[in-house]
Amino acid sequence: MFGFAPTYSMYPLLTRATGGQWVAGERGHDFTIDAASAAAQVAQAQPDVVMLCAPNNPTGTPLPLDVIEAVYEATTGMVIVDEAYWEFAPREERSALTMLADRPRMAVSRTMSKAFAFAGARVGYLAADAAVIDALRLVRLPYHLSALTQAAASAALRHAETMLATVDDIVVQRDRISATLPALGYDPYESWTNFVLFSGVEDPGATWRALYERGVLIRDIGLPHCLRVTAGTEDETSAFLDALASVDSAS
Ligand SMILES: Cc1ncc(COP(=O)(O)O)c(C=O)c1O
């Protein structure tokens, strides 16, 4: 399995846990991927499966469709596009779902854990060519989602508008974080998710702890000079920005 690092930490773990080998490709300095480099890296690695996280966790980075197309053309393997955070992307943007027709080696997955705020249900879903879905039915674990989980997911989909009502508010707060961080001396990366990765942190561990002591919990994901904050309510976002402003650690 091949993916562009840094990306969702479960990909390498699940790959190894299922007896596969994880091959990490490289991103540009701002965590973006360009089509030519992506295609060259995939052609070189010749993976059975390419995992593309769009937008990417933990960086928030959008993944242009031309990159997905170039990767698809560069491999004879499966290309899985993980759109776990897609609902937070700009509304006018095209999802990889629009690329599925005529691409029988592509699958697009989503989850109810993020925008639906329904992580407790443990339910996600996937779209792909009928032959891929049939093959998945053969290899999936014998104990499927419970009938109750499926009923809950169907009900959530029927009430998608209500379930997704907070997405717009979260996007406003995410953009407010990105717009405010430079004034505090930090550099936010472009985000199409519900979190913002920012650099310019001299000592991420120390800043993380200082925020924690002020009652604000964010993520130190181990990227040098970076921290990641998830957008919350307006009050929570204000609390984060005020706390960060009171911590003197921009490099
Ligand atoms: C990129 C990405 N994909 C998939 C998932 C899995 O979500 P779940 O297992 O809750 O459906 C996550 C959760 O953090 C994620 O960040």
Tab-separated table of C-alpha atoms and ligand atoms in Angstrom:
chain	number	residue	atom	x	y	z
A	1	MET	CA	0.000	0.000	0.000
A	2	PHE	CA	1.275	3.441	-0.974
A	3	GLY	CA	0.341	6.848	0.462
A	4	PHE	CA	1.792	10.338	0.584
A	5	ALA	CA	3.201	11.077	4.060
A	6	PRO	CA	2.324	12.623	6.391
A	7	THR	CA	-1.159	11.177	6.123
A	8	TYR	CA	-3.725	9.372	8.285
A	9	SER	CA	-1.699	7.317	10.759
A	10	MET	CA	-4.034	4.305	10.568
A	11	TYR	CA	-3.103	3.551	6.933
A	12	PRO	CA	0.378	2.179	7.743
A	13	LEU	CA	-0.895	0.481	10.894
A	14	LEU	CA	-3.756	-1.284	9.103
A	15	THR	CA	-1.512	-2.176	6.165
A	16	ARG	CA	1.032	-3.853	8.425
A	17	ALA	CA	-1.669	-5.482	10.551
A	18	THR	CA	-3.019	-7.163	7.423
A	19	GLY	CA	0.376	-8.401	6.285
A	20	GLY	CA	1.056	-5.688	3.713
A	21	GLN	CA	3.939	-3.322	3.245
A	22	TRP	CA	3.464	0.422	3.607
A	23	VAL	CA	5.381	2.645	1.189
A	24	ALA	CA	5.444	6.353	2.052
A	25	GLY	CA	5.582	8.833	-0.820
A	26	GLU	CA	6.644	12.451	-0.457
A	27	ARG	CA	4.716	15.729	-0.513
A	28	GLY	CA	5.930	19.228	-1.331
A	29	HIS	CA	7.162	21.520	1.442
A	30	ASP	CA	3.633	22.836	2.060
A	31	PHE	CA	2.224	19.271	2.053
A	32	THR	CA	0.667	19.675	-1.400
A	33	ILE	CA	1.153	17.034	-4.094
A	34	ASP	CA	1.546	17.853	-7.777
A	35	ALA	CA	0.342	15.522	-10.495
A	36	ALA	CA	3.707	14.891	-12.183
A	37	SER	CA	5.551	14.075	-8.975
A	38	ALA	CA	2.669	11.921	-7.691
A	39	ALA	CA	2.537	9.915	-10.922
A	40	ALA	CA	6.316	9.429	-10.968
A	41	GLN	CA	6.392	8.235	-7.352
A	42	VAL	CA	3.507	5.791	-7.864
A	43	ALA	CA	4.964	4.457	-11.127
A	44	GLN	CA	8.251	3.859	-9.332
A	45	ALA	CA	6.677	2.105	-6.308
A	46	GLN	CA	4.227	-0.046	-8.330
A	47	PRO	CA	1.881	-0.545	-5.357
A	48	ASP	CA	-1.147	-2.849	-5.352
A	49	VAL	CA	-3.159	-0.153	-3.582
A	50	VAL	CA	-2.782	3.630	-3.406
A	51	MET	CA	-4.500	5.377	-0.509
A	52	LEU	CA	-5.246	9.046	-1.132
A	53	CYS	CA	-6.649	11.138	1.709
A	54	ALA	CA	-8.710	13.993	0.265
A	55	PRO	CA	-8.515	16.384	2.041
A	56	ASN	CA	-5.558	15.051	3.976
A	57	ASN	CA	-5.402	14.251	7.661
A	58	PRO	CA	-3.392	15.557	9.563
A	59	THR	CA	-2.482	18.489	7.307
A	60	GLY	CA	-5.911	19.572	5.955
A	61	THR	CA	-4.429	19.769	2.455
A	62	PRO	CA	-6.846	19.636	-0.526
A	63	LEU	CA	-6.108	17.033	-3.187
A	64	PRO	CA	-6.815	18.290	-6.727
A	65	LEU	CA	-8.645	15.848	-9.016
A	66	ASP	CA	-5.842	16.046	-11.593
A	67	VAL	CA	-3.521	14.460	-9.023
A	68	ILE	CA	-5.979	11.621	-8.455
A	69	GLU	CA	-6.285	11.135	-12.194
A	70	ALA	CA	-2.486	11.119	-12.661
A	71	VAL	CA	-2.091	8.568	-9.863
A	72	TYR	CA	-4.819	6.385	-11.383
A	73	GLU	CA	-3.100	6.430	-14.759
A	74	ALA	CA	0.291	5.675	-13.167
A	75	THR	CA	-0.793	2.413	-11.525
A	76	THR	CA	-2.520	-0.816	-12.432
A	77	GLY	CA	-3.595	-1.223	-8.797
A	78	MET	CA	-6.573	0.032	-6.819
A	79	VAL	CA	-6.829	3.728	-5.961
A	80	ILE	CA	-8.823	4.442	-2.809
A	81	VAL	CA	-9.788	8.038	-2.144
A	82	ASP	CA	-10.615	8.592	1.534
A	83	GLU	CA	-13.029	11.533	1.729
A	84	ALA	CA	-13.515	11.339	5.511
A	85	TYR	CA	-13.515	15.153	5.748
A	86	TRP	CA	-15.125	15.964	2.406
A	87	GLU	CA	-18.176	17.728	3.886
A	88	PHE	CA	-15.864	20.513	5.146
A	89	ALA	CA	-14.473	21.223	1.638
A	90	PRO	CA	-15.787	24.206	-0.332
A	91	ARG	CA	-19.280	23.401	-1.651
A	92	GLU	CA	-18.431	24.218	-5.254
A	93	GLU	CA	-15.557	21.718	-5.412
A	94	ARG	CA	-15.971	18.361	-7.193
A	95	SER	CA	-15.636	15.193	-5.166
A	96	ALA	CA	-13.685	12.188	-6.436
A	97	LEU	CA	-17.109	10.516	-6.632
A	98	THR	CA	-17.520	12.329	-9.953
A	99	MET	CA	-14.517	10.393	-11.303
A	100	LEU	CA	-15.817	6.905	-10.576
A	101	ALA	CA	-17.527	6.276	-13.902
A	102	ASP	CA	-15.093	4.504	-16.253
A	103	ARG	CA	-12.553	4.013	-13.467
A	104	PRO	CA	-13.178	0.460	-12.257
A	105	ARG	CA	-10.045	0.451	-10.078
A	106	MET	CA	-11.137	3.433	-7.966
A	107	ALA	CA	-13.125	3.540	-4.722
A	108	VAL	CA	-14.254	6.555	-2.694
A	109	SER	CA	-14.898	6.151	1.026
A	110	ARG	CA	-16.537	8.397	3.603
A	111	THR	CA	-17.406	8.167	7.280
A	112	MET	CA	-20.180	9.379	9.538
A	113	SER	CA	-17.595	10.088	12.247
A	114	LYS	CA	-16.675	13.634	11.233
A	115	ALA	CA	-19.250	15.968	9.707
A	116	PHE	CA	-22.151	13.819	10.948
A	117	ALA	CA	-20.592	13.898	14.453
A	118	PHE	CA	-21.638	10.253	14.690
A	119	ALA	CA	-18.336	8.503	15.478
A	120	GLY	CA	-20.018	6.392	18.142
A	121	ALA	CA	-22.043	4.581	15.477
A	122	ARG	CA	-18.802	3.262	13.878
A	123	VAL	CA	-20.167	3.488	10.362
A	124	GLY	CA	-18.693	4.510	7.067
A	125	TYR	CA	-19.522	3.854	3.445
A	126	LEU	CA	-17.873	3.417	0.088
A	127	ALA	CA	-18.715	3.862	-3.573
A	128	ALA	CA	-17.014	1.934	-6.360
A	129	ASP	CA	-17.625	-0.124	-9.472
A	130	ALA	CA	-20.082	-2.996	-8.887
A	131	ALA	CA	-17.280	-5.541	-9.393
A	132	VAL	CA	-15.233	-3.949	-6.596
A	133	ILE	CA	-18.231	-3.998	-4.263
A	134	ASP	CA	-18.835	-7.684	-5.080
A	135	ALA	CA	-15.175	-8.476	-4.360
A	136	LEU	CA	-15.417	-6.629	-1.041
A	137	ARG	CA	-18.470	-8.688	-0.109
A	138	LEU	CA	-16.323	-11.793	-0.534
A	139	VAL	CA	-13.430	-10.612	1.641
A	140	ARG	CA	-15.173	-8.563	4.315
A	141	LEU	CA	-15.136	-9.910	7.853
A	142	PRO	CA	-17.994	-12.335	8.565
A	143	TYR	CA	-19.602	-10.208	11.269
A	144	HIS	CA	-21.039	-7.237	9.474
A	145	LEU	CA	-22.401	-3.954	10.850
A	146	SER	CA	-25.247	-4.694	13.225
A	147	ALA	CA	-28.816	-4.172	12.049
A	148	LEU	CA	-29.143	-1.419	14.673
A	149	THR	CA	-26.075	0.402	13.322
A	150	GLN	CA	-27.406	0.171	9.775
A	151	ALA	CA	-30.791	1.479	10.907
A	152	ALA	CA	-29.102	4.371	12.726
A	153	ALA	CA	-26.993	5.182	9.647
A	154	SER	CA	-30.028	5.091	7.337
A	155	ALA	CA	-31.891	7.404	9.718
A	156	ALA	CA	-28.879	9.731	9.845
A	157	LEU	CA	-28.760	9.847	6.034
A	158	ARG	CA	-32.503	10.614	5.887
A	159	HIS	CA	-31.846	13.524	8.258
A	160	ALA	CA	-28.557	14.523	6.645
A	161	GLU	CA	-29.526	18.193	6.559
A	162	THR	CA	-30.025	18.283	10.333
A	163	MET	CA	-26.983	16.114	11.019
A	164	LEU	CA	-24.785	18.359	8.850
A	165	ALA	CA	-26.223	21.625	10.182
A	166	THR	CA	-23.108	22.505	12.170
A	167	VAL	CA	-20.692	22.026	9.253
A	168	ASP	CA	-21.085	25.603	8.001
A	169	ASP	CA	-20.503	27.005	11.514
A	170	ILE	CA	-17.380	24.870	11.931
A	171	VAL	CA	-16.057	26.023	8.551
A	172	VAL	CA	-16.547	29.658	9.634
A	173	GLN	CA	-14.538	29.004	12.813
A	174	ARG	CA	-11.865	27.085	10.880
A	175	ASP	CA	-11.432	30.017	8.510
A	176	ARG	CA	-11.381	32.416	11.467
A	177	ILE	CA	-8.525	30.391	13.010
A	178	SER	CA	-6.606	30.457	9.710
A	179	ALA	CA	-7.191	34.199	9.317
A	180	THR	CA	-6.114	35.002	12.891
A	181	LEU	CA	-3.022	32.790	13.293
A	182	PRO	CA	-0.665	34.959	11.172
A	183	ALA	CA	-1.317	37.943	13.454
A	184	LEU	CA	-0.154	35.767	16.362
A	185	GLY	CA	3.041	34.854	14.480
A	186	TYR	CA	2.032	31.414	13.186
A	187	ASP	CA	1.614	30.055	9.648
A	188	PRO	CA	-1.560	28.069	8.955
A	189	TYR	CA	-1.634	25.540	6.108
A	190	GLU	CA	-4.611	25.613	3.766
A	191	SER	CA	-7.356	23.406	5.200
A	192	TRP	CA	-10.446	21.812	3.694
A	193	THR	CA	-11.101	19.903	6.923
A	194	ASN	CA	-12.452	20.831	10.348
A	195	PHE	CA	-8.947	21.405	11.733
A	196	VAL	CA	-6.007	23.684	10.999
A	197	LEU	CA	-2.363	22.638	11.019
A	198	PHE	CA	-0.049	25.546	11.714
A	199	SER	CA	3.725	25.948	11.792
A	200	GLY	CA	6.038	28.495	13.348
A	201	VAL	CA	5.845	26.877	16.774
A	202	GLU	CA	9.286	26.930	18.347
A	203	ASP	CA	8.574	24.140	20.861
A	204	PRO	CA	5.296	22.341	20.044
A	205	GLY	CA	5.389	20.300	23.262
A	206	ALA	CA	5.765	23.415	25.421
A	207	THR	CA	3.027	25.316	23.570
A	208	TRP	CA	0.728	22.284	23.738
A	209	ARG	CA	1.243	22.089	27.523
A	210	ALA	CA	0.780	25.846	28.020
A	211	LEU	CA	-2.543	25.662	26.151
A	212	TYR	CA	-3.563	22.575	28.117
A	213	GLU	CA	-2.870	24.417	31.365
A	214	ARG	CA	-5.181	27.177	30.093
A	215	GLY	CA	-7.941	24.614	29.549
A	216	VAL	CA	-7.468	24.216	25.777
A	217	LEU	CA	-6.724	20.791	24.301
A	218	ILE	CA	-5.228	20.642	20.791
A	219	ARG	CA	-3.002	18.055	19.039
A	220	ASP	CA	0.764	17.749	18.856
A	221	ILE	CA	1.005	15.326	15.949
A	222	GLY	CA	4.787	15.116	15.912
A	223	LEU	CA	5.444	17.299	12.878
A	224	PRO	CA	8.387	19.609	13.608
A	225	HIS	CA	7.348	23.130	14.672
A	226	CYS	CA	3.663	22.333	14.035
A	227	LEU	CA	0.479	21.928	16.052
A	228	ARG	CA	-3.044	21.020	14.920
A	229	VAL	CA	-6.229	22.544	16.263
A	230	THR	CA	-9.777	21.406	15.588
A	231	ALA	CA	-12.375	24.120	15.016
A	232	GLY	CA	-15.186	24.103	17.566
A	233	THR	CA	-17.931	26.497	18.513
A	234	GLU	CA	-17.363	30.248	18.323
A	235	ASP	CA	-16.687	30.361	22.094
A	236	GLU	CA	-14.284	27.415	21.968
A	237	THR	CA	-12.427	29.003	19.061
A	238	SER	CA	-12.196	32.320	20.942
A	239	ALA	CA	-10.868	30.456	23.990
A	240	PHE	CA	-8.191	28.810	21.822
A	241	LEU	CA	-7.146	32.029	20.097
A	242	ASP	CA	-7.054	33.986	23.384
A	243	ALA	CA	-5.030	31.248	25.068
A	244	LEU	CA	-2.594	31.030	22.158
A	245	ALA	CA	-2.166	34.807	22.156
A	246	SER	CA	-1.160	34.604	25.819
A	247	VAL	CA	1.492	31.948	25.100
A	248	ASP	CA	4.705	33.465	23.823
A	249	SER	CA	6.239	30.795	21.638
A	250	ALA	CA	6.101	31.732	17.970
A	251	SER	CA	9.548	31.199	16.452
B	1	LIG	C1	-8.654	10.404	7.085
B	1	LIG	C2	-9.504	9.522	7.918
B	1	LIG	N1	-10.080	8.466	7.366
B	1	LIG	C3	-10.857	7.642	8.075
B	1	LIG	C4	-11.054	7.854	9.412
B	1	LIG	C5	-11.842	6.802	10.142
B	1	LIG	O1	-12.994	7.215	10.648
B	1	LIG	P1	-13.950	6.144	11.368
B	1	LIG	O2	-13.159	4.904	11.607
B	1	LIG	O3	-14.350	6.809	12.641
B	1	LIG	O4	-15.074	5.960	10.407
B	1	LIG	C6	-10.478	8.942	10.052
B	1	LIG	C7	-10.679	9.181	11.488
B	1	LIG	O5	-9.932	9.881	12.147
B	1	LIG	C8	-9.676	9.799	9.282
B	1	LIG	O6	-9.066	10.861	9.830
